[in-house]
Short mmCIF file of C-alpha atoms in Angstrom, two decimals:
data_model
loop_
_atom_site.label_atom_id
_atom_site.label_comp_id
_atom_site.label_asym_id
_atom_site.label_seq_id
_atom_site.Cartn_x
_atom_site.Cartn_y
_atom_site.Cartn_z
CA UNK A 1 100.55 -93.17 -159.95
CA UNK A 2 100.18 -90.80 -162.70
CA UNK A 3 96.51 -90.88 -162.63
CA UNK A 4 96.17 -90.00 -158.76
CA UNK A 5 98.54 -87.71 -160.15
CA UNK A 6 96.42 -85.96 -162.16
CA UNK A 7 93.25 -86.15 -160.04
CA UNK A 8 95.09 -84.49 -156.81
CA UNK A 9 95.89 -81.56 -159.86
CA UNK A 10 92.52 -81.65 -161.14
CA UNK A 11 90.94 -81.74 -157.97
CA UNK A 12 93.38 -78.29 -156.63
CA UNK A 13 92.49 -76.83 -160.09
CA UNK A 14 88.36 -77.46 -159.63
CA UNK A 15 88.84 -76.14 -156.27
CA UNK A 16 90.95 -72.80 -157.00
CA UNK A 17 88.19 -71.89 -159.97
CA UNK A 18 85.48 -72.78 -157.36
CA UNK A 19 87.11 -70.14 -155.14
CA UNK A 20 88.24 -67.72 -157.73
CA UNK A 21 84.62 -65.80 -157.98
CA UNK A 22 84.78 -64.81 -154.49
CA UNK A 23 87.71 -62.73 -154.42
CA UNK A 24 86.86 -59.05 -154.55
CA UNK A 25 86.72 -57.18 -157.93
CA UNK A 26 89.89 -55.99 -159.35
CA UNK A 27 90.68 -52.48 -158.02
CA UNK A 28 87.78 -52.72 -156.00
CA UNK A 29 88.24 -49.59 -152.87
CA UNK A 30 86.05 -51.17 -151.04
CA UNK A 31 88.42 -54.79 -150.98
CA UNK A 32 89.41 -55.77 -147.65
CA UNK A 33 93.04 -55.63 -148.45
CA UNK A 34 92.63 -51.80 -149.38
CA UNK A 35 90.49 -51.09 -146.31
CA UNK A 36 92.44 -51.65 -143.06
CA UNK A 37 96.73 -51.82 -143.71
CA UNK A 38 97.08 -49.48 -147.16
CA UNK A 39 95.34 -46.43 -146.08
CA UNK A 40 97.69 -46.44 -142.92
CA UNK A 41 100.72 -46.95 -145.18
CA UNK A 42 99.33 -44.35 -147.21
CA UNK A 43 98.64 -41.78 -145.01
CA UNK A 44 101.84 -41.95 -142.33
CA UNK A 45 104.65 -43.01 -144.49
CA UNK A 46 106.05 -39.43 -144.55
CA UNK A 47 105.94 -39.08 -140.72
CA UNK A 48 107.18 -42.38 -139.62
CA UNK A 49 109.89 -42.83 -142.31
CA UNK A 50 110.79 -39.44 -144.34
CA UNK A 51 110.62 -41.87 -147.46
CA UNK A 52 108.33 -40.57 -150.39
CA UNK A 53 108.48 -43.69 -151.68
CA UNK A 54 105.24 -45.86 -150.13
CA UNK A 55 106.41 -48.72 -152.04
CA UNK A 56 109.74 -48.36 -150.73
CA UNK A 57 108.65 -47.96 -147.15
CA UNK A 58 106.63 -50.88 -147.22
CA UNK A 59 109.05 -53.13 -148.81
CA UNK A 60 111.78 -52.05 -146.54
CA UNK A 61 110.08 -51.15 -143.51
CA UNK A 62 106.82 -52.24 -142.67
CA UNK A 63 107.19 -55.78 -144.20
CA UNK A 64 110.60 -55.55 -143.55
CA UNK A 65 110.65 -59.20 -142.66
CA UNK A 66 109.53 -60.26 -146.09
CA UNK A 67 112.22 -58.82 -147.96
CA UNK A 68 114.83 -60.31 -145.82
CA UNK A 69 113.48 -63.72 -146.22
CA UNK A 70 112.86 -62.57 -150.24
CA UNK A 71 116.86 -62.13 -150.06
CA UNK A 72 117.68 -65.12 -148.21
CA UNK A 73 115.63 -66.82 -150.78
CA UNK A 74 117.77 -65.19 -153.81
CA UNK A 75 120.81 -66.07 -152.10
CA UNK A 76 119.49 -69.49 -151.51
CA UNK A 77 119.03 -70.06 -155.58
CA UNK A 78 122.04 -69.12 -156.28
CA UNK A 79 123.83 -71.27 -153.64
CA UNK A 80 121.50 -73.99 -155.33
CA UNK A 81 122.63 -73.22 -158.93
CA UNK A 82 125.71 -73.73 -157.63
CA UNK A 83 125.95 -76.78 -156.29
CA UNK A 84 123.62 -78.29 -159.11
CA UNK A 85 125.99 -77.18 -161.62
CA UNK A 86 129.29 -76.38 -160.46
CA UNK A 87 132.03 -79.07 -161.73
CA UNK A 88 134.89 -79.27 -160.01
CA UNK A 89 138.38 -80.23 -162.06
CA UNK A 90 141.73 -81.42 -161.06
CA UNK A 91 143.94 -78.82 -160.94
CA UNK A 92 146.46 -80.63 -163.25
CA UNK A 93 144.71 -80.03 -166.85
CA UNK A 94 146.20 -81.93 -169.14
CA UNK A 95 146.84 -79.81 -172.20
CA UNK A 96 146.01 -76.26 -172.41
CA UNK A 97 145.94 -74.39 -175.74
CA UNK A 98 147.21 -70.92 -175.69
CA UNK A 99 146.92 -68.26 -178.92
CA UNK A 100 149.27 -66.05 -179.60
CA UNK A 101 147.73 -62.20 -179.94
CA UNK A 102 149.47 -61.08 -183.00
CA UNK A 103 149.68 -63.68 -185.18
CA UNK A 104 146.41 -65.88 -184.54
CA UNK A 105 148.74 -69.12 -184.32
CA UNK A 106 147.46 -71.53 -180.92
CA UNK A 107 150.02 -73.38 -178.78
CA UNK A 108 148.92 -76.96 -177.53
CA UNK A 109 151.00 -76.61 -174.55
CA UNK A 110 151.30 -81.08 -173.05
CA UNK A 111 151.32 -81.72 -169.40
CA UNK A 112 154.63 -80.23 -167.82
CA UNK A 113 155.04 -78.05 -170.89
CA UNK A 114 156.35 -74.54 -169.80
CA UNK A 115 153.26 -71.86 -169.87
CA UNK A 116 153.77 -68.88 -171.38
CA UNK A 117 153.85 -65.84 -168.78
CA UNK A 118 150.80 -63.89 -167.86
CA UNK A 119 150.80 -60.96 -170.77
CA UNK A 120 149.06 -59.44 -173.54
CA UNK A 121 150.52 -61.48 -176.13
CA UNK A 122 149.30 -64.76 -174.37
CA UNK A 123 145.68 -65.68 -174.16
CA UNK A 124 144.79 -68.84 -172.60
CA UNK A 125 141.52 -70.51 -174.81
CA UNK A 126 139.81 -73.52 -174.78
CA UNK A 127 138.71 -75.83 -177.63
CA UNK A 128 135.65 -73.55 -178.96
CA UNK A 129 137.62 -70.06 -179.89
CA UNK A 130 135.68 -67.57 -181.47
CA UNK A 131 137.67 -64.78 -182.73
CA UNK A 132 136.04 -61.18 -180.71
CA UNK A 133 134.08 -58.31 -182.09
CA UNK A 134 136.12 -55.06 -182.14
CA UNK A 135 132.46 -53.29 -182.33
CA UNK A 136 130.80 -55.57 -179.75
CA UNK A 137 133.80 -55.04 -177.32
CA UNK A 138 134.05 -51.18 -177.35
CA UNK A 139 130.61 -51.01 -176.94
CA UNK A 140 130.73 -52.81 -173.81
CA UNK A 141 133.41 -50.58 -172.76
CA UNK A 142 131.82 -47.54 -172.83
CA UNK A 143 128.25 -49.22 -171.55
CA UNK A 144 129.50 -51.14 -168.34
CA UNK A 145 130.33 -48.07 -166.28
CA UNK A 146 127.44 -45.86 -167.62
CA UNK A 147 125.30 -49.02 -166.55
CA UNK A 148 127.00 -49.90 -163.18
CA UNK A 149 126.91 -45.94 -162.19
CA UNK A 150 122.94 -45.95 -163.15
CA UNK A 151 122.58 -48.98 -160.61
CA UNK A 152 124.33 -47.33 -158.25
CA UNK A 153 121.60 -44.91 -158.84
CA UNK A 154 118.61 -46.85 -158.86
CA UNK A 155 119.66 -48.22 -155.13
CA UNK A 156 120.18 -45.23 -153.62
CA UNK A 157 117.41 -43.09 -155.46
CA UNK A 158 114.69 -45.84 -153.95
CA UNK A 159 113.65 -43.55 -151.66
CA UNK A 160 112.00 -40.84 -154.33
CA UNK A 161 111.67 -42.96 -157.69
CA UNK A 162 110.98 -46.46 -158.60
CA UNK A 163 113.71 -48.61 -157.76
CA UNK A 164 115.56 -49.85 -154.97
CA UNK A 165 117.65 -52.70 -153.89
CA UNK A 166 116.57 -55.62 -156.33
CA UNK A 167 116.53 -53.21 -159.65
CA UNK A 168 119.11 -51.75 -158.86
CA UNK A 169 121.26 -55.25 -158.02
CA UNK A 170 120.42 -56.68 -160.72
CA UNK A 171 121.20 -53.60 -164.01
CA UNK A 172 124.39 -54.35 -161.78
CA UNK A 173 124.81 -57.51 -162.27
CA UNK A 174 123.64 -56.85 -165.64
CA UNK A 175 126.50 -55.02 -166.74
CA UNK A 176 129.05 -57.09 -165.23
CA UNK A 177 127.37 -60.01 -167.38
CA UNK A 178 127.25 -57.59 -170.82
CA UNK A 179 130.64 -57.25 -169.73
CA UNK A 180 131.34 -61.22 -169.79
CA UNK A 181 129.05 -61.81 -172.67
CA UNK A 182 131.55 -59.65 -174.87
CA UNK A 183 134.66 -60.11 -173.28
CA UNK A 184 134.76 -64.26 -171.93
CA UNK A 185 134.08 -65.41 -168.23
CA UNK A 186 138.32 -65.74 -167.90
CA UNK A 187 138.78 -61.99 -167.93
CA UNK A 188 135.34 -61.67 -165.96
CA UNK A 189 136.84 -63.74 -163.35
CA UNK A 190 139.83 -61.29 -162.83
CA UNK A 191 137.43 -58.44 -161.92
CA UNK A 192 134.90 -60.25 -159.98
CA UNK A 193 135.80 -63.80 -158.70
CA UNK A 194 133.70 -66.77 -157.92
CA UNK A 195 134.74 -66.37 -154.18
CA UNK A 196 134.16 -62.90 -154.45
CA UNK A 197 130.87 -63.10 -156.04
CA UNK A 198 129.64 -66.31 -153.19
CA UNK A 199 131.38 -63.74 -150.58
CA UNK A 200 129.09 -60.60 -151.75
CA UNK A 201 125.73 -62.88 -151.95
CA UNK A 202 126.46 -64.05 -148.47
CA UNK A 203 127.61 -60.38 -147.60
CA UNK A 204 124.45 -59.12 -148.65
CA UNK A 205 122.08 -61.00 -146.78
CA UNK A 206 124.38 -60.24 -143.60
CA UNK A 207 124.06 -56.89 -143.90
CA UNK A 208 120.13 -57.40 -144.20
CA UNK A 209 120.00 -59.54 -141.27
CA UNK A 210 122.72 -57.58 -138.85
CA UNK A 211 121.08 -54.73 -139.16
CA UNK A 212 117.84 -56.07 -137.60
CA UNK A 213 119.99 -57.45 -134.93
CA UNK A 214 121.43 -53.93 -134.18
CA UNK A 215 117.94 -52.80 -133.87
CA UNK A 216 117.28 -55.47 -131.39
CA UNK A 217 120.87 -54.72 -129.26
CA UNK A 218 119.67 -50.91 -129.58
CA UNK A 219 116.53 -52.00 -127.59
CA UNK A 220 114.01 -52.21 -130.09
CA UNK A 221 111.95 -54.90 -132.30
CA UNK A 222 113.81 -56.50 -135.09
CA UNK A 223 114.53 -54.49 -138.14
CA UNK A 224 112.80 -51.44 -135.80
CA UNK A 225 115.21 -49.25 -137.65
CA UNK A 226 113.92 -45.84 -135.62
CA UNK A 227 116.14 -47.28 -132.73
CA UNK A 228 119.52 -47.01 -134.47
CA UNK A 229 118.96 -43.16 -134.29
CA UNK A 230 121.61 -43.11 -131.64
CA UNK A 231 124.24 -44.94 -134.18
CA UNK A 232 123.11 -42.92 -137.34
CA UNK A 233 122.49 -39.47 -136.00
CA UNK A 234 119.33 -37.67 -136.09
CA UNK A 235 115.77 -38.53 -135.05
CA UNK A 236 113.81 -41.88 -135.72
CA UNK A 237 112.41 -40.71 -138.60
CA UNK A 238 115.38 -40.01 -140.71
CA UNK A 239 117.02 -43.24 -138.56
CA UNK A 240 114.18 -45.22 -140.40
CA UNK A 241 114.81 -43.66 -143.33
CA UNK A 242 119.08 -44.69 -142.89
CA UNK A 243 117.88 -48.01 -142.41
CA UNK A 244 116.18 -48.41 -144.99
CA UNK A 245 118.66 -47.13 -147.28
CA UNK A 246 121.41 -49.36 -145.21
CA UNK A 247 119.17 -52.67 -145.86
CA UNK A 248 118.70 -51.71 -149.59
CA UNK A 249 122.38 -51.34 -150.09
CA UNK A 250 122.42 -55.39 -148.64
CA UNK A 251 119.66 -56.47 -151.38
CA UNK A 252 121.49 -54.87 -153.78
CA UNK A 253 124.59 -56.40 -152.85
CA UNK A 254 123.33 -60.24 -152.70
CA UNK A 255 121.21 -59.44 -156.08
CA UNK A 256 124.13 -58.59 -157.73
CA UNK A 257 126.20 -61.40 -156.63
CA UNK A 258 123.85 -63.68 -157.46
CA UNK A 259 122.97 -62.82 -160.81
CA UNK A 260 126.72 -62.50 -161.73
CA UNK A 261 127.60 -66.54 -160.11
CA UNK A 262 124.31 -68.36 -162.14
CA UNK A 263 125.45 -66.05 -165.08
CA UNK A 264 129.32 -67.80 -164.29
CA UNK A 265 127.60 -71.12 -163.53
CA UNK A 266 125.37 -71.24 -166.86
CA UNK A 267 127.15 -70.06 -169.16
CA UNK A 268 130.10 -72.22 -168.97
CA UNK A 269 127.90 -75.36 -167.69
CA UNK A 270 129.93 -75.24 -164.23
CA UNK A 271 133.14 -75.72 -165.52
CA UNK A 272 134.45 -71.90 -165.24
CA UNK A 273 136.22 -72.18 -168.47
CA UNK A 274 136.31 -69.45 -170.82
CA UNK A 275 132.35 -69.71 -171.23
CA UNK A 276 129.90 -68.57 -173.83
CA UNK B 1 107.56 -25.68 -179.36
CA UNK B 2 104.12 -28.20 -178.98
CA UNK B 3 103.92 -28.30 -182.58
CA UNK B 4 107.30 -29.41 -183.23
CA UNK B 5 107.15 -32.19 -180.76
CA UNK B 6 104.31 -33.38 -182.47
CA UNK B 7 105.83 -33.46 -185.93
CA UNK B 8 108.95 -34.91 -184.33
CA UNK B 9 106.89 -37.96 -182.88
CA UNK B 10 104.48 -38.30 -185.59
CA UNK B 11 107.43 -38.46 -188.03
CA UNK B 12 109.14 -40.91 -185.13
CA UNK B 13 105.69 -42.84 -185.38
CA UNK B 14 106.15 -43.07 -188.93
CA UNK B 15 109.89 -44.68 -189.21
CA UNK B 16 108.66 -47.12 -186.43
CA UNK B 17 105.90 -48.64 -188.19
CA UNK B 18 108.08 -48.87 -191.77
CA UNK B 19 110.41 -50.76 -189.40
CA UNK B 20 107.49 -53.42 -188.49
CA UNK B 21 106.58 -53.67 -191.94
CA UNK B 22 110.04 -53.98 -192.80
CA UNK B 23 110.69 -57.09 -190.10
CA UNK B 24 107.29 -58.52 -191.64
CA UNK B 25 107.92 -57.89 -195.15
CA UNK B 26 111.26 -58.78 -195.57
CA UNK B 27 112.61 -61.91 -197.50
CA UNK B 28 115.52 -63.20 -194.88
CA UNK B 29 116.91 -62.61 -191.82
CA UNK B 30 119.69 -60.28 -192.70
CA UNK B 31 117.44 -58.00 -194.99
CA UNK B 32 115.15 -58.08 -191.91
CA UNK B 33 117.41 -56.85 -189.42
CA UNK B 34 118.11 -53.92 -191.59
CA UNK B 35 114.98 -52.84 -190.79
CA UNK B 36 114.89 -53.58 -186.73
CA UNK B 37 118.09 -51.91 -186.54
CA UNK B 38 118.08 -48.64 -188.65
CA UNK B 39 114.26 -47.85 -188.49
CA UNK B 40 113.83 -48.27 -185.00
CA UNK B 41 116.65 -46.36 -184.33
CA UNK B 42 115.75 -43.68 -186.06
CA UNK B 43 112.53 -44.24 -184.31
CA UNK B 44 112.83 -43.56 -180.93
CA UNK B 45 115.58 -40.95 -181.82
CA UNK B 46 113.33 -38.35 -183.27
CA UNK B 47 109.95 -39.60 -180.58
CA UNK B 48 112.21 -39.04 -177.81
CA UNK B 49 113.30 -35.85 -179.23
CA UNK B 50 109.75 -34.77 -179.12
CA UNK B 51 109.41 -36.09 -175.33
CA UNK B 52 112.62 -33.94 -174.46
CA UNK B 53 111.35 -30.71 -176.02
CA UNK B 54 107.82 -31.29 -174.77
CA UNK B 55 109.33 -31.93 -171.23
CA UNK B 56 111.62 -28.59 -171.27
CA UNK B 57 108.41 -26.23 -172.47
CA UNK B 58 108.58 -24.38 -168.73
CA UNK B 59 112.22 -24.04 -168.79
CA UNK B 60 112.44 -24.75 -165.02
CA UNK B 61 115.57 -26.45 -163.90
CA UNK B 62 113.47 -29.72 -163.15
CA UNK B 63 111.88 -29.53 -166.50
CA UNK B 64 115.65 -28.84 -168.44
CA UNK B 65 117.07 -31.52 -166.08
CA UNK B 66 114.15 -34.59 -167.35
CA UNK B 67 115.10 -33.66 -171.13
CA UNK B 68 118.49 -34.00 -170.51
CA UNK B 69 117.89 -37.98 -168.96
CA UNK B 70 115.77 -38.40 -171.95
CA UNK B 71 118.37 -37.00 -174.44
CA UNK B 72 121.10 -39.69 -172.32
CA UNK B 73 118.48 -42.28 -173.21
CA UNK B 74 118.68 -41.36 -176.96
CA UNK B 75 122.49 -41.63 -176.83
CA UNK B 76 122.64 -44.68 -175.59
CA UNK B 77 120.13 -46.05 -177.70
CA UNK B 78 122.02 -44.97 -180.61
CA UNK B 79 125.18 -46.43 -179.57
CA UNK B 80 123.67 -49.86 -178.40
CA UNK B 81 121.09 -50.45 -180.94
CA UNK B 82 123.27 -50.55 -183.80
CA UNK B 83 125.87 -52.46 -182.18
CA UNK B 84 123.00 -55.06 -181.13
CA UNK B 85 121.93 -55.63 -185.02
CA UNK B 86 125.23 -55.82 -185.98
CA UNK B 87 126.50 -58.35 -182.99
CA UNK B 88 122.97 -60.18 -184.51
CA UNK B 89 124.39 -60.52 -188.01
CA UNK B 90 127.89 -61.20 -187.01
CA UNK B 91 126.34 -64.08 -185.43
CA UNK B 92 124.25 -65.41 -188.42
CA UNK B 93 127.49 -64.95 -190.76
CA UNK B 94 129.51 -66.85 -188.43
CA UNK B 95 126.93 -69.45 -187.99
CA UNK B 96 126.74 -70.03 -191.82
CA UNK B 97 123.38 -68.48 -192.83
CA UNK B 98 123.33 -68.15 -196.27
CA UNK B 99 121.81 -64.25 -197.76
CA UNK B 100 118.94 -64.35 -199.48
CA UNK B 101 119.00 -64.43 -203.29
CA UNK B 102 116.65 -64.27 -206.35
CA UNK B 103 117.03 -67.80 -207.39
CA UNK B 104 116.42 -69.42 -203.48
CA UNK B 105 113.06 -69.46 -202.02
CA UNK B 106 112.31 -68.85 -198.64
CA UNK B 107 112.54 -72.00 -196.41
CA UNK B 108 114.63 -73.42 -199.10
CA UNK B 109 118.44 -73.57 -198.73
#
């Protein structure tokens, strides 16, 4: 088995290499790829979508399709990380250890035991405590919302700059993970949840998709975004231009999510404990 | 103005590659992070000083506006990369790394 195995790989290999010498030149103008769709994109992406951005147009526009299924995909590994590695435990833990703030000392607190009041003082830990870094932690602090606010940026500044949707999802999703990295993944969970986090992925993707359908209820092609013009105000143009924005805001959204639940799912091998 | 940039980056230049050396050179992995940390720091502080006054020769609002993003860049650098090398050796104390000595050879614990 192994060897027919190898041949079919061989065999794909030998025939790739065969091929490989009659692909046009790198950077070659005259390639067939640069000779019929780029100089369109090129040349009208300022009339028919008011983005400067050709990449942008093109990833959101013209191939519009792509992307959507390029999300789907995203939101499809996650979903998959998930269910490889999410480990689901009885509610009823047996023992939980609990360390008291000021002094350091940790409570084994036995099944039924009364549990200490949500607080300050109280920190619920599991078996592998490492004390925090004071240094480590402010840092964070004054990071995260310098990073999430330059995300923020990225996503909607696709249309001049590099960027867009998937960069700007994931120095997002980024931060939120710096933030669980030096923090743990139990005071993560209070600001973005696991449901949350599934919710946004899936949210993300919804918006992608919906907003073709619009286009098709509006009475145009799917993702034909110069037919929400109506909804969004103005002409086609800038409506392509809206819609583009709009379906970036959905990549974003679902790259975000994403990276944050495999970063939950990894880190603390499924079992949503207090993590790395 | 041109002139100045250059000396900035050429002197930037300078602490970057005493940095490399440095990570090379260096006995352990505590004296080598010394190095990483401080010299690269120092590093892309003074070249990006360079790129910010090269960028705001015209004086434009455009041109004032890219070396302010560039100075942002340098303060967040220089909050980050320190804290980085020192989460880095936090991490080798706690794991039990011993510091290099005189009398221990490299490899050797």
């Amino acid at each position: 088995m192994k060897t027919i195995a190898l041949l079919t790989v061989l065999a794909i290999g030998a025939f790739l290499l065969y091929g490989t010498p009659e692909f046009p030149a790198w950077g070659d103008p005259q390639a067939p790829a640069a000779l019929h769709v780029s100089p369109y994109y090129i040349e009208h992406t300022i009339e028919d979508t008011a983005v400067p951005n050709v990449v942008t147009s093109v990833l959101a526009d013209y191939r519009g399709y792509d992307t959507m299924f390029e999300t789907s995909v995203i939101f499809a590994a996650g979903l998959a990380c998930l269910m490889l590695l999410r480990r689901y435990q009885p509610k009823t833990q047996e023992t939980r250890l609990y360390r008291h703030v000021p002094t350091g000392i940790t409570l084994r607190i036995a099944q039924g035991g009364k549990i200490p009041e949500a607080s300050d003082e109280f920190e619920r830990i599991d078996s592998q405590w490492v004390p925090y870094d004071l240094i480590v932690k402010l840092t964070a602090r004054l990071i995260v919302p310098f990073a999430q606010l330059f995300a923020l940026y990225v996503i909607a500044h696709g249309h001049h700059s590099p960027g867009g949707g998937f960069q700007g999802g994931v120095i997002y999703g980024a931060a939120l993970i710096l933030y669980a990295v030096s923090f743990d993944l139990r005071s993560t969970f209070r600001r973005l949840s696991e449901r949350t986090a599934i919710l946004l992925s899936a949210a993300g993707v919804l918006i992608y998709a919906s907003t073709g359908f619009l286009c098709m209820l509006m009475g145009g092609n799917f993702l034909d975004y110069g037919y929400l013009a109506p909804l969004l105000g103005g002409d086609p143009v800038m409506a392509r231009s809206h819609g583009i924005f709009i379906v970036e805001i959905g990549v974003g959204m679902a790259v975000m999510a994403v990276m944050v639940s495999l970063y939950y799912n990894l880190a603390s091998a499924g079992r949503h404990d207090e993590g790395l | 103005m041109n002139i100045l940039a250059t000396v900035l980056l050429i002197c930037g230049l300078f602490f970057f590659f005493g940095g490399a050396v440095g990570i090379l050179r260096f006995p352990d992995f505590y004296s080598r992070l010394h190095p990483a940390g401080k010299l690269d720091t120092m590093g892309q502080l003074s070249s990006m000083i360079a790129m910010a006054l090269y960028a705001a020769q015209d004086l434009s609002l455009n041109a004032i506006l890219t070396a302010l993003k560039i100075m942002l860049i340098v303060a967040f650098v220089f909050i980050t990369s320190p804290t980085a090398t020192h989460a880095i050796v936090d991490a080798g104390v706690r794991a039990g790394l011993l510091p290099w000595s005189r009398g221990i050879r490299r490899g050797e614990e």
